PDB file of C-alpha atoms in Angstrom:
ATOM      1  CA  UNK A 296       1.651  -2.812   0.620  1.00  0.00           C
ATOM      2  CA  UNK A 297       2.248  -1.531  -2.772  1.00  0.00           C
ATOM      3  CA  UNK A 298       5.236  -1.310  -4.894  1.00  0.00           C
ATOM      4  CA  UNK A 299       5.947   1.287  -7.494  1.00  0.00           C
ATOM      5  CA  UNK A 300       8.980   1.365  -9.791  1.00  0.00           C
ATOM      6  CA  UNK A 301      10.071   4.473  -9.093  1.00  0.00           C
ATOM      7  CA  UNK A 302      13.759   5.768  -8.494  1.00  0.00           C
ATOM      8  CA  UNK A 303      13.145   6.769  -4.849  1.00  0.00           C
ATOM      9  CA  UNK A 304       9.955   5.727  -3.934  1.00  0.00           C
ATOM     10  CA  UNK A 305       7.578   2.643  -2.490  1.00  0.00           C
ATOM     11  CA  UNK A 306       4.138   3.477  -2.535  1.00  0.00           C
ATOM     12  CA  UNK A 307       2.568   0.836  -0.042  1.00  0.00           C
ATOM     13  CA  UNK A 308      -0.770   0.122   1.352  1.00  0.00           C
ATOM     14  CA  UNK A 309      -1.995  -2.152   4.771  1.00  0.00           C
ATOM     15  CA  UNK A 310      -4.897  -3.989   4.269  1.00  0.00           C
ATOM     16  CA  UNK A 311      -6.356  -4.178   7.730  1.00  0.00           C
ATOM     17  CA  UNK A 312      -9.346  -5.338   9.450  1.00  0.00           C
ATOM     18  CA  UNK A 313     -11.319  -2.601   9.991  1.00  0.00           C
ATOM     19  CA  UNK A 314      -9.029   0.483   7.939  1.00  0.00           C
ATOM     20  CA  UNK A 315      -6.773   0.387   5.463  1.00  0.00           C
ATOM     21  CA  UNK A 316      -4.197   2.879   4.011  1.00  0.00           C
ATOM     22  CA  UNK A 317      -1.734   3.681   1.325  1.00  0.00           C
ATOM     23  CA  UNK A 318       1.582   5.262   1.552  1.00  0.00           C
ATOM     24  CA  UNK A 319       4.643   6.473  -0.465  1.00  0.00           C
ATOM     25  CA  UNK A 320       7.811   5.592   1.560  1.00  0.00           C
ATOM     26  CA  UNK A 321      10.635   7.967   0.326  1.00  0.00           C
ATOM     27  CA  UNK A 322      13.475   6.491   1.423  1.00  0.00           C
ATOM     28  CA  UNK A 323      12.619   5.902   4.579  1.00  0.00           C
ATOM     29  CA  UNK A 324      10.085   8.478   5.696  1.00  0.00           C
ATOM     30  CA  UNK A 325       6.755   7.628   4.714  1.00  0.00           C
ATOM     31  CA  UNK A 326       3.982   9.740   3.770  1.00  0.00           C
ATOM     32  CA  UNK A 327       0.286   8.962   3.432  1.00  0.00           C
ATOM     33  CA  UNK A 328      -1.439   9.145   0.321  1.00  0.00           C
ATOM     34  CA  UNK A 329      -5.248  10.216   1.443  1.00  0.00           C
ATOM     35  CA  UNK A 330      -8.120   8.553  -0.112  1.00  0.00           C
ATOM     36  CA  UNK A 331     -10.793   9.884  -3.033  1.00  0.00           C
ATOM     37  CA  UNK A 332     -13.545   9.769  -0.927  1.00  0.00           C
ATOM     38  CA  UNK A 333     -13.222  12.010   1.827  1.00  0.00           C
ATOM     39  CA  UNK A 334      -9.751  13.015   1.583  1.00  0.00           C
ATOM     40  CA  UNK A 335      -8.855  10.793   4.746  1.00  0.00           C
ATOM     41  CA  UNK A 336      -5.720   8.950   5.674  1.00  0.00           C
ATOM     42  CA  UNK A 337      -7.631   5.869   6.025  1.00  0.00           C
ATOM     43  CA  UNK A 338     -10.232   3.923   4.273  1.00  0.00           C
ATOM     44  CA  UNK A 339     -12.984   1.617   6.136  1.00  0.00           C
ATOM     45  CA  UNK A 340     -12.428  -2.225   5.314  1.00  0.00           C
ATOM     46  CA  UNK A 341     -16.263  -2.128   4.150  1.00  0.00           C
ATOM     47  CA  UNK A 342     -18.022  -3.231   1.506  1.00  0.00           C
ATOM     48  CA  UNK A 343     -21.737  -2.829   0.378  1.00  0.00           C
ATOM     49  CA  UNK A 344     -23.315  -4.478  -2.629  1.00  0.00           C
ATOM     50  CA  UNK A 345     -26.565  -3.174  -3.640  1.00  0.00           C
ATOM     51  CA  UNK A 346     -30.040  -4.757  -5.080  1.00  0.00           C
ATOM     52  CA  UNK A 347     -28.493  -3.836  -8.738  1.00  0.00           C
ATOM     53  CA  UNK A 348     -24.957  -5.248  -8.013  1.00  0.00           C
ATOM     54  CA  UNK A 349     -23.868  -1.711  -7.157  1.00  0.00           C
ATOM     55  CA  UNK A 350     -20.575  -1.503  -5.365  1.00  0.00           C
ATOM     56  CA  UNK A 351     -20.024   1.249  -2.299  1.00  0.00           C
ATOM     57  CA  UNK A 352     -16.723   1.002  -0.436  1.00  0.00           C
ATOM     58  CA  UNK A 353     -15.221   2.419   2.689  1.00  0.00           C
ATOM     59  CA  UNK A 354     -17.102   4.841   4.828  1.00  0.00           C
ATOM     60  CA  UNK A 355     -19.514   5.026   1.951  1.00  0.00           C
ATOM     61  CA  UNK A 356     -20.388   1.351   2.802  1.00  0.00           C
ATOM     62  CA  UNK A 357     -19.800   1.634   6.424  1.00  0.00           C
ATOM     63  CA  UNK A 358     -22.327   4.524   6.485  1.00  0.00           C
ATOM     64  CA  UNK A 359     -24.912   1.948   5.365  1.00  0.00           C
ATOM     65  CA  UNK A 360     -24.594  -0.380   8.196  1.00  0.00           C
ATOM     66  CA  UNK A 361     -27.396   0.805  10.132  1.00  0.00           C
ATOM     67  CA  UNK A 362     -30.028   1.004   7.863  1.00  0.00           C
ATOM     68  CA  UNK A 363     -28.958  -1.813   4.976  1.00  0.00           C
ATOM     69  CA  UNK A 364     -27.039  -4.235   7.253  1.00  0.00           C
ATOM     70  CA  UNK A 365     -27.343  -7.296   5.227  1.00  0.00           C
ATOM     71  CA  UNK A 366     -25.783  -5.843   2.316  1.00  0.00           C
ATOM     72  CA  UNK A 367     -22.709  -4.586   3.760  1.00  0.00           C
ATOM     73  CA  UNK A 368     -19.605  -6.663   5.310  1.00  0.00           C
ATOM     74  CA  UNK A 369     -16.354  -5.877   7.023  1.00  0.00           C
ATOM     75  CA  UNK A 370     -13.664  -7.859   9.141  1.00  0.00           C
ATOM     76  CA  UNK A 371     -13.677 -10.060   5.764  1.00  0.00           C
ATOM     77  CA  UNK A 372      -9.906 -10.340   6.297  1.00  0.00           C
ATOM     78  CA  UNK A 373     -10.148 -12.384   9.621  1.00  0.00           C
ATOM     79  CA  UNK A 374     -11.722 -15.330   7.618  1.00  0.00           C
ATOM     80  CA  UNK A 375      -9.087 -15.080   4.498  1.00  0.00           C
ATOM     81  CA  UNK A 376      -8.451 -18.566   3.597  1.00  0.00           C
ATOM     82  CA  UNK A 377     -11.336 -20.080   4.714  1.00  0.00           C
ATOM     83  CA  UNK A 378     -14.756 -21.542   2.504  1.00  0.00           C
ATOM     84  CA  UNK A 379     -16.683 -18.844   4.143  1.00  0.00           C
ATOM     85  CA  UNK A 380     -19.013 -16.736   1.979  1.00  0.00           C
ATOM     86  CA  UNK A 381     -20.479 -13.490   2.344  1.00  0.00           C
ATOM     87  CA  UNK A 382     -24.524 -13.208   1.029  1.00  0.00           C
ATOM     88  CA  UNK A 383     -25.492 -10.172   0.249  1.00  0.00           C
ATOM     89  CA  UNK A 384     -29.265 -10.141   1.006  1.00  0.00           C
ATOM     90  CA  UNK A 385     -30.544  -7.701  -1.543  1.00  0.00           C
ATOM     91  CA  UNK A 386     -29.191  -8.523  -4.547  1.00  0.00           C
ATOM     92  CA  UNK A 387     -28.703 -12.466  -3.361  1.00  0.00           C
ATOM     93  CA  UNK A 388     -24.797 -11.978  -4.555  1.00  0.00           C
ATOM     94  CA  UNK A 389     -22.013 -14.104  -2.919  1.00  0.00           C
ATOM     95  CA  UNK A 390     -18.296 -13.289  -2.282  1.00  0.00           C
ATOM     96  CA  UNK A 391     -15.669 -14.968  -0.526  1.00  0.00           C
ATOM     97  CA  UNK A 392     -13.028 -13.172   1.739  1.00  0.00           C
ATOM     98  CA  UNK A 393     -10.299 -12.668  -0.833  1.00  0.00           C
ATOM     99  CA  UNK A 394     -13.157 -11.366  -3.425  1.00  0.00           C
ATOM    100  CA  UNK A 395     -14.238  -8.399  -0.556  1.00  0.00           C
ATOM    101  CA  UNK A 396     -10.627  -7.727   0.146  1.00  0.00           C
ATOM    102  CA  UNK A 397      -9.905  -7.116  -3.651  1.00  0.00           C
ATOM    103  CA  UNK A 398     -12.509  -4.414  -3.623  1.00  0.00           C
ATOM    104  CA  UNK A 399     -10.524  -2.790  -1.313  1.00  0.00           C
ATOM    105  CA  UNK A 400      -7.690  -3.065  -2.579  1.00  0.00           C
ATOM    106  CA  UNK A 401      -8.702  -1.997  -6.056  1.00  0.00           C
ATOM    107  CA  UNK A 402     -10.212   1.341  -4.038  1.00  0.00           C
ATOM    108  CA  UNK A 403      -6.916   1.557  -2.705  1.00  0.00           C
ATOM    109  CA  UNK A 404      -4.952   1.337  -5.805  1.00  0.00           C
ATOM    110  CA  UNK A 405      -7.732   3.826  -7.336  1.00  0.00           C
ATOM    111  CA  UNK A 406      -6.739   6.184  -4.526  1.00  0.00           C
ATOM    112  CA  UNK A 407      -3.107   6.058  -6.249  1.00  0.00           C
ATOM    113  CA  UNK A 408      -4.113   6.596  -9.511  1.00  0.00           C
ATOM    114  CA  UNK A 409      -5.771   9.644  -8.780  1.00  0.00           C
ATOM    115  CA  UNK A 410      -3.227  11.050  -6.637  1.00  0.00           C
ATOM    116  CA  UNK A 411       0.140  10.515  -8.387  1.00  0.00           C
ATOM    117  CA  UNK A 412      -1.414   9.607 -12.053  1.00  0.00           C
ATOM    118  CA  UNK A 413       0.503   6.109 -11.979  1.00  0.00           C
ATOM    119  CA  UNK A 414      -1.218   2.506 -12.771  1.00  0.00           C
ATOM    120  CA  UNK A 415       0.215   0.373 -10.201  1.00  0.00           C
ATOM    121  CA  UNK A 416       0.765  -3.382 -11.767  1.00  0.00           C
ATOM    122  CA  UNK A 417       2.510  -5.031  -8.642  1.00  0.00           C
ATOM    123  CA  UNK A 418       1.621  -4.944  -5.228  1.00  0.00           C
ATOM    124  CA  UNK A 419       3.921  -6.004  -1.867  1.00  0.00           C
ATOM    125  CA  UNK A 420       1.099  -7.056   0.611  1.00  0.00           C
ATOM    126  CA  UNK A 421       1.409  -6.843   4.247  1.00  0.00           C
ATOM    127  CA  UNK A 422       0.312  -9.826   5.884  1.00  0.00           C
ATOM    128  CA  UNK A 423      -0.116 -10.699  10.125  1.00  0.00           C
ATOM    129  CA  UNK A 424       3.192 -12.414  10.943  1.00  0.00           C
ATOM    130  CA  UNK A 425       1.077 -15.098  12.418  1.00  0.00           C
ATOM    131  CA  UNK A 426      -0.580 -16.162   9.049  1.00  0.00           C
ATOM    132  CA  UNK A 427      -0.529 -19.255   7.847  1.00  0.00           C
ATOM    133  CA  UNK A 428       0.202 -20.496   4.529  1.00  0.00           C
ATOM    134  CA  UNK A 429      -3.640 -20.533   3.644  1.00  0.00           C
ATOM    135  CA  UNK A 430      -4.122 -17.513   4.740  1.00  0.00           C
ATOM    136  CA  UNK A 431      -1.082 -16.100   2.367  1.00  0.00           C
ATOM    137  CA  UNK A 432      -2.460 -17.508  -0.274  1.00  0.00           C
ATOM    138  CA  UNK A 433      -5.827 -16.323  -0.142  1.00  0.00           C
ATOM    139  CA  UNK A 434      -4.270 -12.648   0.086  1.00  0.00           C
ATOM    140  CA  UNK A 435      -2.098 -13.521  -2.913  1.00  0.00           C
ATOM    141  CA  UNK A 436      -5.324 -14.363  -4.957  1.00  0.00           C
ATOM    142  CA  UNK A 437      -6.920 -11.153  -3.651  1.00  0.00           C
ATOM    143  CA  UNK A 438      -3.855  -9.043  -5.244  1.00  0.00           C
ATOM    144  CA  UNK A 439      -4.588 -10.878  -8.209  1.00  0.00           C
ATOM    145  CA  UNK A 440      -8.076 -10.465  -8.795  1.00  0.00           C
ATOM    146  CA  UNK A 441      -7.440  -6.847  -7.765  1.00  0.00           C
ATOM    147  CA  UNK A 442      -5.213  -6.742 -11.111  1.00  0.00           C
ATOM    148  CA  UNK A 443      -2.155  -6.528 -10.025  1.00  0.00           C
ATOM    149  CA  UNK A 444       0.466  -8.811 -11.716  1.00  0.00           C
ATOM    150  CA  UNK A 445       3.010  -9.597  -9.124  1.00  0.00           C
ATOM    151  CA  UNK A 446       2.324  -9.973  -5.183  1.00  0.00           C
ATOM    152  CA  UNK A 447       5.244 -10.724  -2.832  1.00  0.00           C
ATOM    153  CA  UNK A 448       4.308 -10.727   1.005  1.00  0.00           C
ATOM    154  CA  UNK A 449       5.926  -8.827   3.555  1.00  0.00           C
ATOM    155  CA  UNK A 450       5.192  -9.411   7.093  1.00  0.00           C
ATOM    156  CA  UNK A 451       3.081  -6.555   8.964  1.00  0.00           C
ATOM    157  CA  UNK A 452       5.757  -6.178  11.755  1.00  0.00           C
ATOM    158  CA  UNK A 453       8.590  -5.892   9.283  1.00  0.00           C
ATOM    159  CA  UNK A 454       6.565  -3.266   7.599  1.00  0.00           C
ATOM    160  CA  UNK A 455       5.957  -1.323  10.576  1.00  0.00           C
ATOM    161  CA  UNK A 456       9.652  -1.453  11.338  1.00  0.00           C
ATOM    162  CA  UNK A 457      10.476  -0.023   7.851  1.00  0.00           C
ATOM    163  CA  UNK A 458       7.924   2.522   8.231  1.00  0.00           C
ATOM    164  CA  UNK A 459       9.459   3.754  11.784  1.00  0.00           C
ATOM    165  CA  UNK A 460      12.641   4.131  10.073  1.00  0.00           C
ATOM    166  CA  UNK A 461      14.520   1.272  12.088  1.00  0.00           C
ATOM    167  CA  UNK A 462      16.831   0.568   9.059  1.00  0.00           C
ATOM    168  CA  UNK A 463      17.783   4.199   8.949  1.00  0.00           C
ATOM    169  CA  UNK A 464      21.440   4.038  10.850  1.00  0.00           C
ATOM    170  CA  UNK A 465      22.402   0.723   9.794  1.00  0.00           C
ATOM    171  CA  UNK A 466      23.428  -1.036  12.997  1.00  0.00           C
ATOM    172  CA  UNK A 467      22.293  -4.191  13.946  1.00  0.00           C
ATOM    173  CA  UNK A 468      19.365  -4.245  16.368  1.00  0.00           C
ATOM    174  CA  UNK A 469      16.868  -6.084  18.109  1.00  0.00           C
ATOM    175  CA  UNK A 470      13.175  -4.737  18.583  1.00  0.00           C
ATOM    176  CA  UNK A 471       9.630  -5.593  19.780  1.00  0.00           C
ATOM    177  CA  UNK A 472       7.087  -4.681  17.256  1.00  0.00           C
ATOM    178  CA  UNK A 473       3.625  -5.085  18.938  1.00  0.00           C
ATOM    179  CA  UNK A 474       0.606  -4.915  16.524  1.00  0.00           C
ATOM    180  CA  UNK A 475      -2.701  -4.121  18.217  1.00  0.00           C
ATOM    181  CA  UNK A 476      -4.901  -3.833  15.391  1.00  0.00           C
ATOM    182  CA  UNK A 477      -8.844  -4.384  14.722  1.00  0.00           C
ATOM    183  CA  UNK A 478      -8.523  -8.124  14.459  1.00  0.00           C
ATOM    184  CA  UNK A 479      -5.188  -9.226  16.240  1.00  0.00           C
ATOM    185  CA  UNK A 480      -2.915  -8.527  19.011  1.00  0.00           C
ATOM    186  CA  UNK A 481       0.519  -9.844  18.275  1.00  0.00           C
ATOM    187  CA  UNK A 482       3.998  -9.398  19.074  1.00  0.00           C
ATOM    188  CA  UNK A 483       6.886 -10.041  16.849  1.00  0.00           C
ATOM    189  CA  UNK A 484      10.705 -10.345  17.811  1.00  0.00           C
ATOM    190  CA  UNK A 485      12.822  -8.372  14.914  1.00  0.00           C
ATOM    191  CA  UNK A 486      16.198  -8.452  14.198  1.00  0.00           C
ATOM    192  CA  UNK A 487      18.213  -6.279  11.566  1.00  0.00           C
ATOM    193  CA  UNK A 488      21.711  -6.127  10.300  1.00  0.00           C
ATOM    194  CA  UNK A 489      23.173  -5.907   7.053  1.00  0.00           C
ATOM    195  CA  UNK A 490      20.593  -4.656   5.222  1.00  0.00           C
ATOM    196  CA  UNK A 491      18.113  -7.848   6.192  1.00  0.00           C
ATOM    197  CA  UNK A 492      15.285  -7.777   8.323  1.00  0.00           C
ATOM    198  CA  UNK A 493      14.174 -11.311  10.080  1.00  0.00           C
ATOM    199  CA  UNK A 494      11.273 -11.912  12.229  1.00  0.00           C
ATOM    200  CA  UNK A 495      12.702 -14.366  14.814  1.00  0.00           C
ATOM    201  CA  UNK A 496       9.608 -15.173  17.300  1.00  0.00           C
ATOM    202  CA  UNK A 497       5.953 -14.261  17.140  1.00  0.00           C
ATOM    203  CA  UNK A 498       3.333 -14.506  19.680  1.00  0.00           C
ATOM    204  CA  UNK A 499      -0.085 -13.367  20.188  1.00  0.00           C
ATOM    205  CA  UNK A 500      -4.142 -13.810  19.629  1.00  0.00           C
ATOM    206  CA  UNK A 501      -5.718 -13.456  16.475  1.00  0.00           C
ATOM    207  CA  UNK A 502      -9.063 -13.066  18.039  1.00  0.00           C
ATOM    208  CA  UNK A 503      -7.782 -10.090  20.391  1.00  0.00           C
ATOM    209  CA  UNK A 504      -8.295  -7.085  18.702  1.00  0.00           C
ATOM    210  CA  UNK A 505     -10.611  -3.839  18.413  1.00  0.00           C
ATOM    211  CA  UNK A 506     -13.658  -5.976  16.805  1.00  0.00           C
ATOM    212  CA  UNK A 507     -13.281  -8.103  19.984  1.00  0.00           C
ATOM    213  CA  UNK A 508     -13.471  -5.558  22.493  1.00  0.00           C
ATOM    214  CA  UNK A 509     -16.502  -3.954  20.454  1.00  0.00           C
ATOM    215  CA  UNK A 510     -17.733  -7.285  21.115  1.00  0.00           C
ATOM    216  CA  UNK A 511     -17.323  -7.740  24.858  1.00  0.00           C
ATOM    217  CA  UNK A 512     -18.711  -3.770  25.268  1.00  0.00           C
ATOM    218  CA  UNK A 513     -21.915  -4.883  23.272  1.00  0.00           C
ATOM    219  CA  UNK A 514     -22.500  -7.730  26.202  1.00  0.00           C
ATOM    220  CA  UNK A 515     -21.555  -5.300  28.781  1.00  0.00           C
ATOM    221  CA  UNK A 516     -24.249  -2.698  27.429  1.00  0.00           C
ATOM    222  CA  UNK A 517     -26.744  -5.517  27.030  1.00  0.00           C
ATOM    223  CA  UNK A 518     -26.380  -7.012  30.682  1.00  0.00           C
ATOM    224  CA  UNK A 519     -26.524  -3.794  32.419  1.00  0.00           C
ATOM    225  CA  UNK A 520     -29.913  -3.077  30.371  1.00  0.00           C
ATOM    226  CA  UNK A 521     -31.466  -6.566  31.111  1.00  0.00           C
ATOM    227  CA  UNK A 522     -33.801  -5.121  33.397  1.00  0.00           C
ATOM    228  CA  UNK A 523     -35.170  -2.575  30.500  1.00  0.00           C
ATOM    229  CA  UNK A 524     -36.344  -4.825  27.878  1.00  0.00           C
ATOM    230  CA  UNK A 525     -35.711  -8.302  26.580  1.00  0.00           C
ATOM    231  CA  UNK A 526     -32.570  -9.393  25.890  1.00  0.00           C
ATOM    232  CA  UNK A 527     -33.485 -12.166  23.725  1.00  0.00           C
ATOM    233  CA  UNK A 528     -35.418 -10.172  21.502  1.00  0.00           C
ATOM    234  CA  UNK A 529     -33.332  -7.854  21.146  1.00  0.00           C
ATOM    235  CA  UNK A 530     -30.033  -9.902  20.314  1.00  0.00           C
ATOM    236  CA  UNK A 531     -32.688 -11.300  17.512  1.00  0.00           C
ATOM    237  CA  UNK A 532     -33.161  -7.612  16.179  1.00  0.00           C
ATOM    238  CA  UNK A 533     -30.157  -7.220  13.744  1.00  0.00           C
ATOM    239  CA  UNK A 534     -30.913  -3.621  13.271  1.00  0.00           C
ATOM    240  CA  UNK A 535     -30.985  -2.758  17.488  1.00  0.00           C
ATOM    241  CA  UNK A 536     -27.807  -5.088  17.626  1.00  0.00           C
ATOM    242  CA  UNK A 537     -26.011  -2.811  14.913  1.00  0.00           C
ATOM    243  CA  UNK A 538     -26.957   0.444  16.804  1.00  0.00           C
ATOM    244  CA  UNK A 539     -25.626  -0.853  19.895  1.00  0.00           C
TER     245      UNK A 539
END
């Protein structure tokens, strides 16, 4: 999430596994800032790098998956904090997960500047409640690469509670916040009181998100079509697998 030093507004962004978004928080009421590409509420977390090193982001990158799958990557949030390297086939360039995440943050930053005229210099980035230290460090690095001078982290369930207006009445309360996203499913017990939020407990599965459902559905399709074509050959054909 992004923070801007305005009298009543907080500009925030969710860097997600499959989609990302930016919103202005006016007091306790969030207002989405639409992107510059299609004036849409969300931007696919996808990065394309072409033969000449040209970069496309969001829907412009995602739309190239079928024909240029070796030059497009998504779901890199799931590998934050690892040594995994993404190799772009046409250009031969290599990027780490935090490098690709930085490109998405730059895109969101540009959306805000285009819509509001403000240049963001600091960012409050949301992370899953179960993110470990190495994952948090990689997220901070992505923010730094995106040009942010300061990047404190905010846990996603707390951000959700803030966006919902959990703190509006000022009364002490407990909530369960469920996060069923593209990469993970988790639930957090949140306490609010005296102006402070605290995550009391977290549980869940970091391999039970929307993309995992996609993988299961793909396997079901392949199994049901086993009598119609060679499954092994199909699984070794990247273009067909991307279509499925």
